[in-house]
PDB file of C-alpha atoms in Angstrom:
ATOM      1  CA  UNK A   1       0.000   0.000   0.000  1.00 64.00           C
ATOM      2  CA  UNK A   2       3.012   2.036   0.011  1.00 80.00           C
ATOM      3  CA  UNK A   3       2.997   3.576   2.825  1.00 90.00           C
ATOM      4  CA  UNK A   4      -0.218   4.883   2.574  1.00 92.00           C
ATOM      5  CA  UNK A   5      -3.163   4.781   5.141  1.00 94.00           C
ATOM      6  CA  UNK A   6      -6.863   4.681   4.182  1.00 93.00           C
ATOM      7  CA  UNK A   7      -7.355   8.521   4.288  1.00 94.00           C
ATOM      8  CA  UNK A   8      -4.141   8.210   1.720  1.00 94.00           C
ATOM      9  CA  UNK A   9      -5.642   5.949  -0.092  1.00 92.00           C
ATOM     10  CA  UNK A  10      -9.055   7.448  -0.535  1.00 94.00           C
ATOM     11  CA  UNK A  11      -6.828  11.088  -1.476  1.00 94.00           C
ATOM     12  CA  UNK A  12      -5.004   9.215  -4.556  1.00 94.00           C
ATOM     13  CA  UNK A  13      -8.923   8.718  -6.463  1.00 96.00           C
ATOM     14  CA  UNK A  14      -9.501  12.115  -5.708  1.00 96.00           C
ATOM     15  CA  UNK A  15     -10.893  13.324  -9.167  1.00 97.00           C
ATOM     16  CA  UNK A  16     -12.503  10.098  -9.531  1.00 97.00           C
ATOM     17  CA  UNK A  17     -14.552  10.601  -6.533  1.00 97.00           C
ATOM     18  CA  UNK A  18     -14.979  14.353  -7.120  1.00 97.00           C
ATOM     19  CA  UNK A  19     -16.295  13.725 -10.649  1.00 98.00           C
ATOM     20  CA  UNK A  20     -18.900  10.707  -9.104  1.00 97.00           C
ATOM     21  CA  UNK A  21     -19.922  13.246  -6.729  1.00 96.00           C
ATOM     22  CA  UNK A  22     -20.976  16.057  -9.845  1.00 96.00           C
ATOM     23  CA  UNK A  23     -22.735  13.002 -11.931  1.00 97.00           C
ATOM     24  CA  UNK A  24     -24.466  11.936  -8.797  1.00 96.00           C
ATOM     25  CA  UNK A  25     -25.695  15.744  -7.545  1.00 95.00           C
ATOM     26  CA  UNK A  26     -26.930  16.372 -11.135  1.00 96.00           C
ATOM     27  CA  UNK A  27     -28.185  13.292 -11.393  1.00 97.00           C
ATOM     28  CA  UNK A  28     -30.914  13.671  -8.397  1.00 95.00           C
ATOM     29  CA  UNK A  29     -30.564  17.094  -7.017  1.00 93.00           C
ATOM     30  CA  UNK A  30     -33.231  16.341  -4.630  1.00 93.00           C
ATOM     31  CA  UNK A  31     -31.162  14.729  -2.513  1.00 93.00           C
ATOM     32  CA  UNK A  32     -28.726  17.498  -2.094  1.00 90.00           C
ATOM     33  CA  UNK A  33     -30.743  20.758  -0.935  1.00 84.00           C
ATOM     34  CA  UNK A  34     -28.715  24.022   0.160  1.00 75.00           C
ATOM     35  CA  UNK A  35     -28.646  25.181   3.037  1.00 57.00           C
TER      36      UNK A  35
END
């Protein structure tokens, strides 16, 4: 895992995770209100 803990690991996919995060708020913004 070189050297890496989970937080790490999670960090690395980043963009990945950032970009499933704008498909999934576009996809059903109901679930995501603002404050």
């Amino acid at each position: 895992l070189n050297g890496l803990d989970d937080i790490g690991l999670t960090l690395m996919d980043h963009e990945a995770i950032a970009t499933f995060e704008a498909k999934h708020r576009a996809s059903q913004p109901w679930l995501f209100r603002d404050a």
